[in-house]
Amino acid sequence: MNALERLEKLLEPEQFEKVKAIDNPELHEFLAEWIEWLEPDKVFVCTDSPEDEGYVRWKALYYGEEKMLEMPNHTVHYDNYYDQARDKANTAILTPGGKPLPYLNTKDREEGLKEIRELMKGIMRGKELFVCFFVLGPKNSIFTIPAVQLTDSAYVAHSDFILYRKGYEEFKRLGRSARFFRFVHSEGELDERKTSKNLDKRRIYIDLEDETVYSVNTQYGGNTIGLKKPAFRLTIARAVKEGWLSEHMFLMRVNGPHGRKTYFTGAYPSMCGKTSTAMISWENIVGDDLSFILPVNGVARGANVEKGVFGIIQGVNPEDDPIIWGILHSPVEIIFSNVLVKDGKPYWNDMGVPVPDDGENHSGKWWRGKKDKEGNEIPPSHKNARFTVSLEHFPNADLEALENPCGVEVGGMIFGGRDADTWPPVREAFDWKHGVITMGAALESETTAATLGKEGVRAFNPMAILDFMSVHLGDYIRNYLEFEKHVKKTPKVFAVNYFLREDGMWLNHKLDKGVWLKWMELRVHGDVDAIETPIGYIPRYEDLVGLFEEVLNKEYTREDYERQFKIRVPELLAKIDRIEEIYRKLDNVPEELFKVLEEERKRLLEARGKYGDYISPFALEGE
């Protein structure tokens, strides 16, 4: 019996006709195999119709995975108290024989597939399976990667519909030529609060060979929304194989003089200013998280992988985040997760308005001072509480760029870290290779006192992608370096640092990033000169004075400029030593990396001999 015949027995006629309309035997075999294995009581196949999307939204409420809030179109979802983030320990890349890869959890492929199948056998008995079709990247474009998600969580399926472009018609259009990703998810047995119960059997396994991700006994979006971080591992591996870039980067438009539009991507580790940069109110957002960058006719073109935002809500307040705040208080479709709810209204930590002393949150009934079983005080909302919303509701979204099947030309690429004493606020690389290695591959982020109790511990996080890597780090960097060969002109590479401090005081205001963006935009087009330093090009004081006045209506002093942009030679040399030591411990690292680091070290030593340990930008400009 072939797969279609098996599916005809497994599905109700209406659902079967939806699957039959897609001419792809590989898809039919995948669906038949897993529906037989999971044994759901009911299967619903989602097309692109508003009715099918509405059915999923209704089922999330019907099954109790979401609850209605007072504002129309707003719902709240809770994950298990201990299922509030990506499960790094139980997430593994399946490799032949469990072949190790630096910084990654790997597991023997055969063993991992056997284990996941055993965990999933019959796991959907008594439940409904949703078969959902989506695409990564804009539809019918050079960026399009079709994907099918199987899940018994209506919340996960609902999230997919908000975050991703519908893909049923794309599967029909592509037919047998579709090279599609597969995601199989079950939330497993639920407790009385409708959250995943068997967390000890939580697993997220990524099979690169079959481009399939399996996740079980979890509901948290980062583990279960297949097209988000699970798919990211698959796209990184595919990009490295094919010579393009799949990156943990925002995509935004910076508006230049005379209506000029320049697009930037940006990679920043967590808590380093990525979201606040992408959403700066006078520029335009295309995407806040993941970008594909492809060489097209000699040009680096970028696209947002997604069409929505799965954003951290902690700290969102009316003063610093007026756009997001406005969206969160409007009747557009939003799923809040793991926030406090009182009288049908959501509240979260550090929101800038009074938060009630009791209500319901991810721990159940909550009151101020409530402690968990480990004795930790439970805050009103989880620090990783989220909001899920479509980008179409952002007043500053560049929707034309978002859906352009050719993407947009990437003028600049930004790498940003949290760094108290080393990098200046903004600088430009000498060239692609210099930027990729000394800014991207050397990216670090300091821990904050608020999270770990010890401040200033530097965490190595190249391209802000270490948590999602699925290939050898050396191969990933080699692919980056070789990208230059596929384009006639590479994007300019920049590094930013919003966290410089002296004597415990911040040297930058949080809105200064708006000025650095405008300067980078001018540099992409060669509109302003720059000062050459041992670590790249930095802005001239005269240019920044005008930009601070124009962008922020603020005076910018020579003293501020000198403190921010002095070249801190001892700290920069120490950083090169740290980064070199990390890469020396790995095999398979491009020799070019060590060469570029050594060249930077020599330039710094030469400059120190001439100017001393701390070099004023005015000295380098010849004043």
Coordinates of C-alpha atoms in Angstrom, one line a residue:
M1 CA 0.0 0.0 0.0
N2 CA 1.5 3.3 -1.0
A3 CA 1.6 6.4 1.3
L4 CA -1.5 8.1 -0.2
E5 CA -3.5 4.9 0.2
R6 CA -2.4 4.7 3.9
L7 CA -3.3 8.4 4.4
E8 CA -6.8 7.8 2.9
K9 CA -7.4 5.3 5.7
L10 CA -5.9 7.5 8.4
L11 CA -7.7 10.8 7.5
E12 CA -11.2 12.0 7.2
P13 CA -12.2 12.6 3.6
E14 CA -12.0 16.4 3.8
Q15 CA -8.5 16.3 5.4
F16 CA -7.3 13.7 3.0
E17 CA -8.2 15.8 0.0
K18 CA -6.1 18.7 1.3
V19 CA -3.0 16.4 1.5
K20 CA -3.8 14.7 -1.9
A21 CA -3.8 18.1 -3.6
I22 CA 0.0 18.4 -2.9
D23 CA 1.9 16.3 -5.5
N24 CA 4.8 15.2 -3.3
P25 CA 5.3 11.5 -2.6
E26 CA 8.1 12.3 -0.1
L27 CA 5.7 14.5 1.9
H28 CA 3.0 11.8 1.8
E29 CA 5.4 9.1 3.1
F30 CA 6.5 11.4 5.9
L31 CA 2.9 12.2 6.9
A32 CA 1.7 8.6 6.7
E33 CA 4.7 7.3 8.7
W34 CA 4.3 9.7 11.6
I35 CA 0.5 9.7 11.8
E36 CA 0.6 5.9 12.1
W37 CA 3.4 6.2 14.7
L38 CA 1.9 9.1 16.8
E39 CA -1.7 7.6 16.7
P40 CA -3.7 10.8 17.1
D41 CA -7.5 10.4 17.5
K42 CA -8.0 13.2 15.0
V43 CA -5.9 15.0 12.3
F44 CA -6.6 18.5 11.1
V45 CA -4.7 19.6 7.9
C46 CA -4.2 23.4 7.7
T47 CA -4.4 25.1 4.3
D48 CA -3.8 28.8 3.9
S49 CA -7.4 29.7 4.4
P50 CA -8.5 32.1 7.1
E51 CA -11.0 29.5 8.3
D52 CA -8.2 26.9 9.0
E53 CA -6.2 29.5 10.8
G54 CA -9.3 30.5 12.8
Y55 CA -9.9 26.8 13.7
V56 CA -6.4 26.5 15.2
R57 CA -6.9 29.7 17.2
W58 CA -10.2 28.5 18.5
K59 CA -8.7 25.0 19.4
A60 CA -6.0 26.7 21.5
L61 CA -8.8 28.1 23.6
Y62 CA -10.9 25.0 23.5
Y63 CA -8.1 22.8 24.7
G64 CA -7.2 25.3 27.4
E65 CA -3.6 26.0 26.1
E66 CA -4.6 29.7 25.9
K67 CA -7.0 31.8 27.7
M68 CA -8.8 35.0 26.6
L69 CA -7.8 38.3 28.1
E70 CA -9.9 41.4 28.4
M71 CA -8.5 43.1 25.2
P72 CA -10.0 41.6 22.0
N73 CA -7.6 39.3 20.2
H74 CA -5.3 39.0 23.2
T75 CA -4.7 35.6 24.8
V76 CA -2.3 34.2 27.4
H77 CA -0.4 30.9 27.4
Y78 CA 1.5 29.4 30.3
D79 CA 4.3 26.9 30.1
N80 CA 5.2 24.6 32.9
Y81 CA 7.1 26.4 35.7
Y82 CA 10.2 24.4 34.8
D83 CA 9.7 24.7 31.0
Q84 CA 10.5 28.4 30.5
A85 CA 13.4 28.4 28.1
R86 CA 15.4 26.5 25.6
D87 CA 16.5 23.2 27.1
K88 CA 20.2 23.2 26.2
A89 CA 21.0 20.0 28.1
N90 CA 18.5 17.9 26.2
T91 CA 19.0 19.5 22.8
A92 CA 21.4 17.6 20.6
I93 CA 22.6 17.6 17.0
L94 CA 22.4 14.0 15.7
T95 CA 25.7 13.0 14.0
P96 CA 27.0 9.7 12.7
G97 CA 28.5 7.9 15.7
G98 CA 27.9 11.0 17.9
K99 CA 30.9 12.8 16.2
P100 CA 31.8 15.7 18.5
L101 CA 31.6 19.3 17.3
P102 CA 33.0 22.2 19.3
Y103 CA 30.6 23.9 21.7
L104 CA 27.7 21.6 20.7
N105 CA 25.8 18.7 22.3
T106 CA 26.0 15.9 19.8
K107 CA 24.4 12.4 20.0
D108 CA 24.8 9.3 17.9
R109 CA 22.2 9.6 15.1
E110 CA 20.9 6.1 15.3
E111 CA 20.7 6.1 19.1
G112 CA 18.9 9.5 19.1
L113 CA 16.3 8.5 16.4
K114 CA 15.6 5.3 18.3
E115 CA 15.1 7.1 21.6
I116 CA 12.9 9.8 20.1
R117 CA 10.7 7.2 18.3
E118 CA 10.3 5.3 21.6
L119 CA 9.3 8.5 23.4
M120 CA 6.8 9.4 20.7
K121 CA 5.1 6.0 20.1
G122 CA 1.4 6.6 20.5
I123 CA 2.0 9.8 22.3
M124 CA -1.0 11.5 20.6
R125 CA -3.6 9.0 21.6
G126 CA -6.7 10.9 22.7
K127 CA -5.4 14.1 21.1
E128 CA -5.7 16.1 17.9
L129 CA -2.7 16.4 15.5
F130 CA -2.3 19.6 13.5
V131 CA -0.5 19.4 10.2
C132 CA 0.7 22.9 9.3
F133 CA 2.5 24.2 6.2
F134 CA 4.7 27.3 6.3
V135 CA 7.7 28.8 4.5
L136 CA 10.9 30.4 5.8
G137 CA 11.6 33.6 3.9
P138 CA 9.3 35.4 1.5
K139 CA 7.0 33.2 -0.6
N140 CA 7.9 32.2 -4.2
S141 CA 11.4 33.7 -3.8
I142 CA 15.1 32.8 -3.9
F143 CA 14.9 32.7 -0.1
T144 CA 11.9 30.3 0.3
I145 CA 12.4 27.1 2.3
P146 CA 9.1 25.2 2.7
A147 CA 8.5 23.5 6.0
V148 CA 5.8 21.2 7.5
Q149 CA 5.1 21.1 11.2
L150 CA 3.3 18.3 13.0
T151 CA 2.2 19.2 16.5
D152 CA -0.5 18.3 19.0
S153 CA -0.3 21.8 20.5
A154 CA -2.8 24.3 19.2
Y155 CA -0.7 27.0 20.9
V156 CA 2.4 26.0 18.9
A157 CA 0.4 25.9 15.7
H158 CA -1.2 29.3 16.5
S159 CA 2.2 30.8 17.2
D160 CA 3.4 29.5 13.8
F161 CA 0.6 31.3 12.0
I162 CA 1.5 34.6 13.6
L163 CA 5.3 34.2 13.1
Y164 CA 5.5 32.6 9.6
R165 CA 4.2 32.9 6.1
K166 CA 1.6 30.3 5.2
G167 CA 3.0 27.6 3.0
Y168 CA 0.2 25.2 1.8
E169 CA -0.1 26.9 -1.6
E170 CA 3.7 27.0 -1.9
F171 CA 3.8 23.2 -1.3
K172 CA 1.2 22.8 -4.0
R173 CA 3.1 25.1 -6.4
L174 CA 6.5 23.4 -5.8
G175 CA 5.1 19.9 -5.9
R176 CA 7.8 17.3 -6.2
S177 CA 10.6 19.9 -6.3
A178 CA 10.1 21.0 -2.7
R179 CA 13.1 20.6 -0.5
F180 CA 11.3 20.9 2.7
F181 CA 12.1 20.9 6.4
R182 CA 10.2 18.6 8.8
F183 CA 9.2 19.2 12.4
V184 CA 7.6 16.7 14.6
H185 CA 6.4 17.9 18.0
S186 CA 4.3 16.6 20.9
E187 CA 3.8 18.4 24.1
G188 CA 3.2 15.0 25.7
E189 CA 0.9 14.4 28.7
L190 CA -0.5 17.6 30.2
D191 CA -1.1 18.5 33.9
E192 CA -4.2 20.1 35.2
R193 CA -2.9 23.6 34.1
K194 CA -2.6 22.2 30.5
T195 CA 1.2 22.4 30.6
S196 CA 3.7 19.6 29.7
K197 CA 4.1 17.2 32.6
N198 CA 7.0 14.8 31.8
L199 CA 9.8 17.2 31.7
D200 CA 12.3 14.5 32.6
K201 CA 11.6 13.1 29.2
R202 CA 11.9 16.4 27.3
R203 CA 14.1 16.1 24.2
I204 CA 14.9 18.3 21.2
Y205 CA 16.9 16.4 18.6
I206 CA 18.1 17.9 15.3
D207 CA 18.7 15.5 12.5
L208 CA 20.7 17.4 9.8
E209 CA 20.8 14.4 7.5
D210 CA 17.0 14.3 7.0
E211 CA 16.6 18.0 7.8
T212 CA 14.1 17.1 10.5
V213 CA 13.7 18.3 14.1
Y214 CA 11.9 16.3 16.8
S215 CA 10.8 17.8 20.1
V216 CA 8.8 16.1 22.8
N217 CA 7.4 16.8 26.3
T218 CA 7.8 20.5 26.1
Q219 CA 5.6 23.5 25.1
Y220 CA 8.1 26.4 25.4
G221 CA 8.2 28.2 22.0
G222 CA 12.0 28.0 21.6
N223 CA 11.9 24.2 21.8
T224 CA 8.6 23.7 19.9
I225 CA 8.0 26.3 17.3
G226 CA 9.8 24.4 14.6
L227 CA 10.5 27.2 12.2
K228 CA 12.2 29.3 14.8
K229 CA 15.3 28.2 16.6
P230 CA 15.0 24.4 15.7
A231 CA 14.9 25.4 12.0
F232 CA 17.8 27.8 12.5
R233 CA 20.1 24.8 13.1
L234 CA 19.0 23.3 9.8
T235 CA 19.4 26.5 7.8
I236 CA 22.9 27.1 9.2
A237 CA 24.0 23.7 8.0
R238 CA 22.3 24.2 4.6
A239 CA 23.8 27.7 4.2
V240 CA 27.4 26.4 5.0
K241 CA 26.9 23.6 2.5
E242 CA 25.6 25.9 -0.2
G243 CA 27.7 29.1 0.3
W244 CA 25.2 31.6 1.8
L245 CA 24.6 33.0 5.3
S246 CA 21.9 32.1 7.8
E247 CA 22.3 34.5 10.6
H248 CA 21.0 35.4 14.1
M249 CA 20.6 39.0 12.8
F250 CA 18.0 41.7 12.7
L251 CA 17.3 43.4 9.4
M252 CA 16.4 47.1 9.4
R253 CA 16.3 50.1 7.2
V254 CA 18.3 53.2 8.1
N255 CA 16.9 56.3 6.4
G256 CA 19.7 58.5 4.8
P257 CA 19.7 61.9 3.3
H258 CA 17.2 62.8 0.5
G259 CA 15.0 59.7 1.1
R260 CA 17.8 57.2 0.7
K261 CA 17.1 53.7 2.1
T262 CA 20.0 51.6 3.4
Y263 CA 19.5 48.2 4.9
F264 CA 21.6 46.7 7.7
T265 CA 21.8 43.4 9.4
G266 CA 23.0 43.1 13.0
A267 CA 24.1 40.3 15.4
Y268 CA 24.2 40.9 19.1
P269 CA 24.2 38.4 22.0
S270 CA 21.3 38.6 24.4
M271 CA 21.1 41.9 26.5
C272 CA 23.4 43.8 24.1
G273 CA 20.9 46.1 22.4
K274 CA 19.8 44.0 19.4
T275 CA 16.0 44.6 19.7
S276 CA 16.2 48.2 20.8
T277 CA 18.4 48.9 17.7
A278 CA 16.1 47.1 15.3
M279 CA 13.1 48.9 16.7
I280 CA 14.4 52.4 17.0
S281 CA 11.3 54.5 16.2
W282 CA 12.6 56.8 13.5
E283 CA 14.1 54.0 11.4
N284 CA 12.2 51.0 9.9
I285 CA 12.2 47.4 11.1
V286 CA 12.2 44.5 8.6
G287 CA 13.0 41.8 11.2
D288 CA 14.2 41.5 14.7
D289 CA 15.8 38.1 14.9
L290 CA 16.8 35.9 11.9
S291 CA 18.1 36.8 8.4
F292 CA 19.1 34.9 5.3
I293 CA 21.8 36.6 3.2
L294 CA 22.3 35.3 -0.3
P295 CA 24.6 36.3 -3.1
V296 CA 22.3 37.4 -6.0
N297 CA 23.9 38.6 -9.2
G298 CA 27.0 39.7 -7.3
V299 CA 25.0 41.5 -4.6
A300 CA 24.5 40.4 -1.0
R301 CA 20.7 40.4 -0.5
G302 CA 19.0 39.9 2.8
A303 CA 15.5 38.8 3.9
N304 CA 13.7 38.2 7.2
V305 CA 13.2 34.5 7.7
E306 CA 10.0 35.3 9.7
K307 CA 7.0 37.7 9.5
G308 CA 6.4 38.1 13.2
V309 CA 8.1 38.7 16.6
F310 CA 8.5 36.3 19.5
G311 CA 9.8 39.0 21.8
I312 CA 11.0 39.1 25.4
I313 CA 8.5 41.3 27.2
Q314 CA 10.5 42.0 30.5
G315 CA 11.4 45.7 30.7
V316 CA 9.1 46.8 27.8
N317 CA 7.9 50.2 29.0
P318 CA 6.2 53.3 27.5
E319 CA 9.3 55.6 27.7
D320 CA 11.9 53.3 26.2
D321 CA 9.7 51.2 23.9
P322 CA 6.8 53.4 22.7
I323 CA 6.2 51.4 19.5
I324 CA 6.0 48.0 21.2
W325 CA 4.1 49.4 24.2
G326 CA 1.5 50.8 21.8
I327 CA 1.1 47.5 20.0
L328 CA 0.8 45.6 23.2
H329 CA -2.0 47.9 24.3
S330 CA -4.0 47.7 21.0
P331 CA -6.5 45.0 19.9
V332 CA -4.3 43.2 17.4
E333 CA -3.7 39.5 17.7
I334 CA -1.1 38.8 20.4
I335 CA -0.2 35.8 22.5
F336 CA 1.3 36.7 25.9
S337 CA 3.2 33.9 27.5
N338 CA 4.2 33.5 31.2
V339 CA 3.1 37.0 32.3
L340 CA 1.0 37.9 35.3
V341 CA -2.7 38.3 34.7
K342 CA -5.1 40.2 37.0
D343 CA -8.7 41.0 36.0
G344 CA -8.0 39.9 32.4
K345 CA -5.0 42.3 32.0
P346 CA -1.4 41.2 31.4
Y347 CA 1.5 42.6 33.6
W348 CA 5.2 42.0 33.5
N349 CA 8.4 42.8 35.3
D350 CA 9.9 46.3 34.9
M351 CA 7.0 47.6 32.8
G352 CA 7.2 51.1 34.2
V353 CA 3.6 51.1 35.7
P354 CA 2.4 49.6 39.0
V355 CA 2.0 45.8 39.0
P356 CA -0.7 44.2 41.1
D357 CA 0.2 42.3 44.3
D358 CA -1.6 39.1 43.2
G359 CA -3.0 37.3 40.2
E360 CA -2.2 34.3 38.1
N361 CA 1.1 33.6 36.4
H362 CA 3.4 30.7 35.3
S363 CA 3.4 29.4 38.9
G364 CA -0.4 29.3 39.2
K365 CA -2.1 31.6 41.7
W366 CA 0.5 34.2 42.6
W367 CA 1.0 36.7 45.4
R368 CA 3.9 39.0 46.1
G369 CA 6.5 37.1 48.2
K370 CA 5.4 33.7 46.9
K371 CA 8.3 31.2 46.7
D372 CA 9.0 28.2 44.6
K373 CA 9.9 24.7 46.0
E374 CA 13.6 25.7 45.9
G375 CA 12.9 28.7 48.1
N376 CA 13.3 31.3 45.3
E377 CA 10.9 34.3 45.3
I378 CA 8.7 34.2 42.2
P379 CA 8.5 37.5 40.3
P380 CA 5.2 38.7 38.7
S381 CA 6.3 37.4 35.3
H382 CA 9.1 35.1 34.2
K383 CA 12.2 36.9 33.0
N384 CA 11.8 35.1 29.7
A385 CA 8.1 35.9 29.4
R386 CA 7.2 36.6 25.7
F387 CA 4.8 38.3 23.4
T388 CA 4.0 36.9 19.9
V389 CA 2.7 39.3 17.3
S390 CA 2.9 39.9 13.5
L391 CA 5.2 42.6 12.1
E392 CA 2.3 44.0 10.1
H393 CA 1.1 45.7 13.2
F394 CA 4.3 47.7 13.7
P395 CA 3.8 51.3 12.5
N396 CA 7.5 51.5 11.5
A397 CA 7.7 48.1 9.7
D398 CA 9.0 48.2 6.1
L399 CA 6.4 45.7 4.8
E400 CA 7.5 46.1 1.2
A401 CA 11.0 45.0 2.1
L402 CA 9.6 42.2 4.3
E403 CA 7.8 40.5 1.4
N404 CA 10.1 41.4 -1.5
P405 CA 10.9 38.1 -3.2
C406 CA 14.3 39.5 -4.1
G407 CA 15.1 40.7 -0.6
V408 CA 17.0 43.9 -0.1
E409 CA 20.6 44.8 -0.7
V410 CA 22.6 44.6 2.5
G411 CA 24.7 47.8 2.8
G412 CA 26.1 47.1 6.2
M413 CA 26.5 44.3 8.8
I414 CA 26.8 45.2 12.5
F415 CA 28.3 43.1 15.3
G416 CA 27.5 44.3 18.9
G417 CA 28.6 43.1 22.3
R418 CA 28.4 44.2 25.9
D419 CA 31.9 45.5 26.8
A420 CA 32.8 47.8 29.6
D421 CA 36.3 48.7 28.7
T422 CA 37.6 47.7 25.2
W423 CA 35.6 48.5 22.0
P424 CA 34.7 52.1 21.1
P425 CA 31.0 52.8 20.5
V426 CA 31.2 52.3 16.7
R427 CA 33.9 51.5 14.2
E428 CA 34.1 50.2 10.6
A429 CA 36.3 47.3 9.5
F430 CA 39.1 47.8 7.0
D431 CA 37.5 45.2 4.8
W432 CA 35.3 42.1 4.8
K433 CA 37.9 39.7 6.2
H434 CA 39.0 42.1 8.9
G435 CA 35.4 42.7 10.0
V436 CA 34.4 39.0 10.0
I437 CA 37.3 38.0 12.1
T438 CA 38.0 40.9 14.5
M439 CA 34.3 41.9 15.0
G440 CA 32.2 38.8 14.2
A441 CA 34.4 35.8 15.1
A442 CA 35.8 37.8 18.1
L443 CA 32.4 38.8 19.6
E444 CA 32.1 38.6 23.3
S445 CA 29.4 39.6 25.8
E446 CA 29.9 40.4 29.4
T447 CA 27.6 39.0 32.0
T448 CA 25.5 41.4 34.1
A449 CA 25.3 41.5 37.8
A450 CA 21.5 41.2 37.6
T451 CA 21.7 37.7 36.1
L452 CA 24.7 36.0 37.5
G453 CA 25.8 38.0 40.5
K454 CA 29.3 38.4 39.1
E455 CA 29.7 41.2 36.6
G456 CA 32.1 41.5 33.7
V457 CA 32.7 37.8 32.9
R458 CA 33.3 37.7 29.2
A459 CA 31.3 35.0 27.3
F460 CA 32.7 34.1 23.9
N461 CA 29.8 34.2 21.3
P462 CA 31.0 34.5 17.7
M463 CA 28.4 36.2 15.5
A464 CA 26.0 35.8 18.5
I465 CA 25.3 32.3 17.1
L466 CA 27.0 29.9 19.4
D467 CA 23.8 28.6 21.1
F468 CA 22.4 27.6 17.6
M469 CA 25.5 26.3 15.9
S470 CA 25.0 23.0 14.0
V471 CA 28.3 22.7 12.2
H472 CA 31.9 22.9 13.1
L473 CA 32.8 26.5 14.1
G474 CA 35.8 26.5 11.7
D475 CA 33.5 25.5 8.8
Y476 CA 31.1 28.3 9.7
I477 CA 33.8 30.9 9.7
R478 CA 35.4 29.6 6.5
N479 CA 32.0 29.9 4.8
Y480 CA 31.7 33.5 6.0
L481 CA 35.2 34.4 4.6
E482 CA 34.4 32.7 1.3
F483 CA 31.1 34.6 0.9
E484 CA 33.3 37.5 -0.3
K485 CA 34.0 35.5 -3.5
H486 CA 30.3 35.2 -4.4
V487 CA 29.7 39.0 -4.5
K488 CA 31.2 41.9 -6.4
K489 CA 30.8 44.2 -3.4
T490 CA 30.6 42.9 0.2
P491 CA 28.5 44.8 2.8
K492 CA 30.6 47.1 5.0
V493 CA 31.2 45.5 8.4
F494 CA 30.8 47.5 11.6
A495 CA 31.2 46.9 15.4
V496 CA 29.2 48.7 18.1
N497 CA 29.4 48.7 21.8
Y498 CA 26.7 50.6 23.9
F499 CA 28.1 49.7 27.3
L500 CA 31.4 51.5 27.8
R501 CA 32.0 52.7 31.3
E502 CA 34.6 54.7 33.3
D503 CA 34.6 55.1 37.0
G504 CA 31.3 53.2 37.1
M505 CA 29.6 55.7 34.8
W506 CA 28.1 54.9 31.4
L507 CA 29.9 56.8 28.6
N508 CA 26.9 56.5 26.2
H509 CA 23.2 57.3 26.5
K510 CA 20.9 54.5 25.4
L511 CA 19.6 56.6 22.4
D512 CA 23.1 57.4 21.1
K513 CA 22.8 54.3 19.0
G514 CA 20.6 56.3 16.7
V515 CA 23.6 58.5 15.9
W516 CA 25.9 55.5 15.3
L517 CA 23.4 54.1 12.8
K518 CA 23.2 57.4 10.9
W519 CA 27.0 57.5 10.8
M520 CA 27.2 53.9 9.5
E521 CA 24.7 54.8 6.8
L522 CA 26.8 57.7 5.6
R523 CA 29.9 55.5 5.6
V524 CA 28.2 52.9 3.4
H525 CA 27.8 55.5 0.7
G526 CA 31.2 57.2 1.3
D527 CA 29.5 60.5 2.4
V528 CA 31.9 61.2 5.3
D529 CA 35.6 60.6 6.0
A530 CA 36.8 58.6 8.9
I531 CA 39.9 58.3 11.1
E532 CA 42.1 55.3 10.5
T533 CA 43.1 53.5 13.7
P534 CA 44.8 50.2 14.4
I535 CA 41.4 48.5 14.8
G536 CA 39.5 50.1 11.9
Y537 CA 37.9 53.4 11.0
I538 CA 36.2 55.6 13.6
P539 CA 34.0 58.7 13.2
R540 CA 35.5 62.2 13.0
Y541 CA 34.3 64.5 15.9
E542 CA 33.0 67.2 13.4
D543 CA 30.6 64.6 11.8
L544 CA 29.3 63.4 15.1
V545 CA 28.5 66.9 16.4
G546 CA 26.2 67.5 13.4
L547 CA 24.6 64.1 13.8
F548 CA 23.9 64.5 17.5
E549 CA 22.3 67.8 16.8
E550 CA 20.2 66.5 13.9
V551 CA 19.2 63.1 15.4
L552 CA 18.9 63.8 19.1
N553 CA 18.9 67.6 19.3
K554 CA 21.7 67.2 21.7
E555 CA 25.1 68.9 22.2
Y556 CA 28.1 66.5 21.8
T557 CA 31.3 67.6 23.5
R558 CA 34.9 67.0 22.6
E559 CA 35.4 65.5 26.1
D560 CA 32.7 62.9 25.5
Y561 CA 34.1 62.1 22.1
E562 CA 37.6 61.7 23.4
R563 CA 36.6 59.4 26.3
Q564 CA 34.4 57.2 24.1
F565 CA 36.7 56.9 21.1
K566 CA 40.1 56.6 22.6
I567 CA 41.9 53.5 21.6
R568 CA 42.4 51.3 24.7
V569 CA 45.6 49.4 23.6
P570 CA 46.1 47.1 26.7
E571 CA 42.5 46.0 26.7
L572 CA 42.5 45.4 22.9
L573 CA 45.7 43.4 23.1
A574 CA 44.3 41.3 26.0
K575 CA 41.2 40.6 23.8
I576 CA 43.3 39.4 20.9
D577 CA 45.1 37.0 23.3
R578 CA 41.8 35.7 24.6
I579 CA 40.3 35.1 21.2
E580 CA 43.4 33.6 19.7
E581 CA 43.7 31.2 22.7
I582 CA 40.1 30.0 22.1
Y583 CA 40.6 29.3 18.5
R584 CA 44.1 27.7 19.0
K585 CA 42.3 25.0 21.0
L586 CA 40.1 24.0 18.0
D587 CA 41.0 22.1 15.0
N588 CA 39.9 23.0 11.5
V589 CA 40.1 26.8 12.0
P590 CA 41.0 28.9 8.8
E591 CA 44.7 30.0 9.1
E592 CA 43.5 33.4 7.9
L593 CA 41.9 34.0 11.3
F594 CA 45.2 33.9 13.1
K595 CA 46.9 36.0 10.4
V596 CA 44.3 38.8 10.7
L597 CA 44.5 38.8 14.5
E598 CA 48.3 38.9 14.3
E599 CA 48.2 41.9 11.9
E600 CA 45.9 43.7 14.3
R601 CA 48.2 43.0 17.2
K602 CA 51.2 44.4 15.3
R603 CA 49.3 47.6 14.5
L604 CA 48.3 48.1 18.1
L605 CA 51.9 47.5 19.3
E606 CA 53.2 50.0 16.8
A607 CA 50.7 52.6 17.8
R608 CA 51.5 52.0 21.5
G609 CA 55.2 52.7 20.8
K610 CA 54.2 56.0 19.2
Y611 CA 51.3 57.3 21.3
G612 CA 51.2 55.2 24.5
D613 CA 48.6 52.9 26.0
Y614 CA 45.6 55.1 25.5
I615 CA 45.4 57.0 22.3
S616 CA 43.3 60.0 21.7
P617 CA 41.3 60.0 18.4
F618 CA 42.5 63.6 17.9
A619 CA 46.2 62.4 18.0
L620 CA 45.4 59.9 15.2
E621 CA 43.7 62.6 13.2
G622 CA 46.9 64.6 13.4
E623 CA 45.8 67.3 15.8

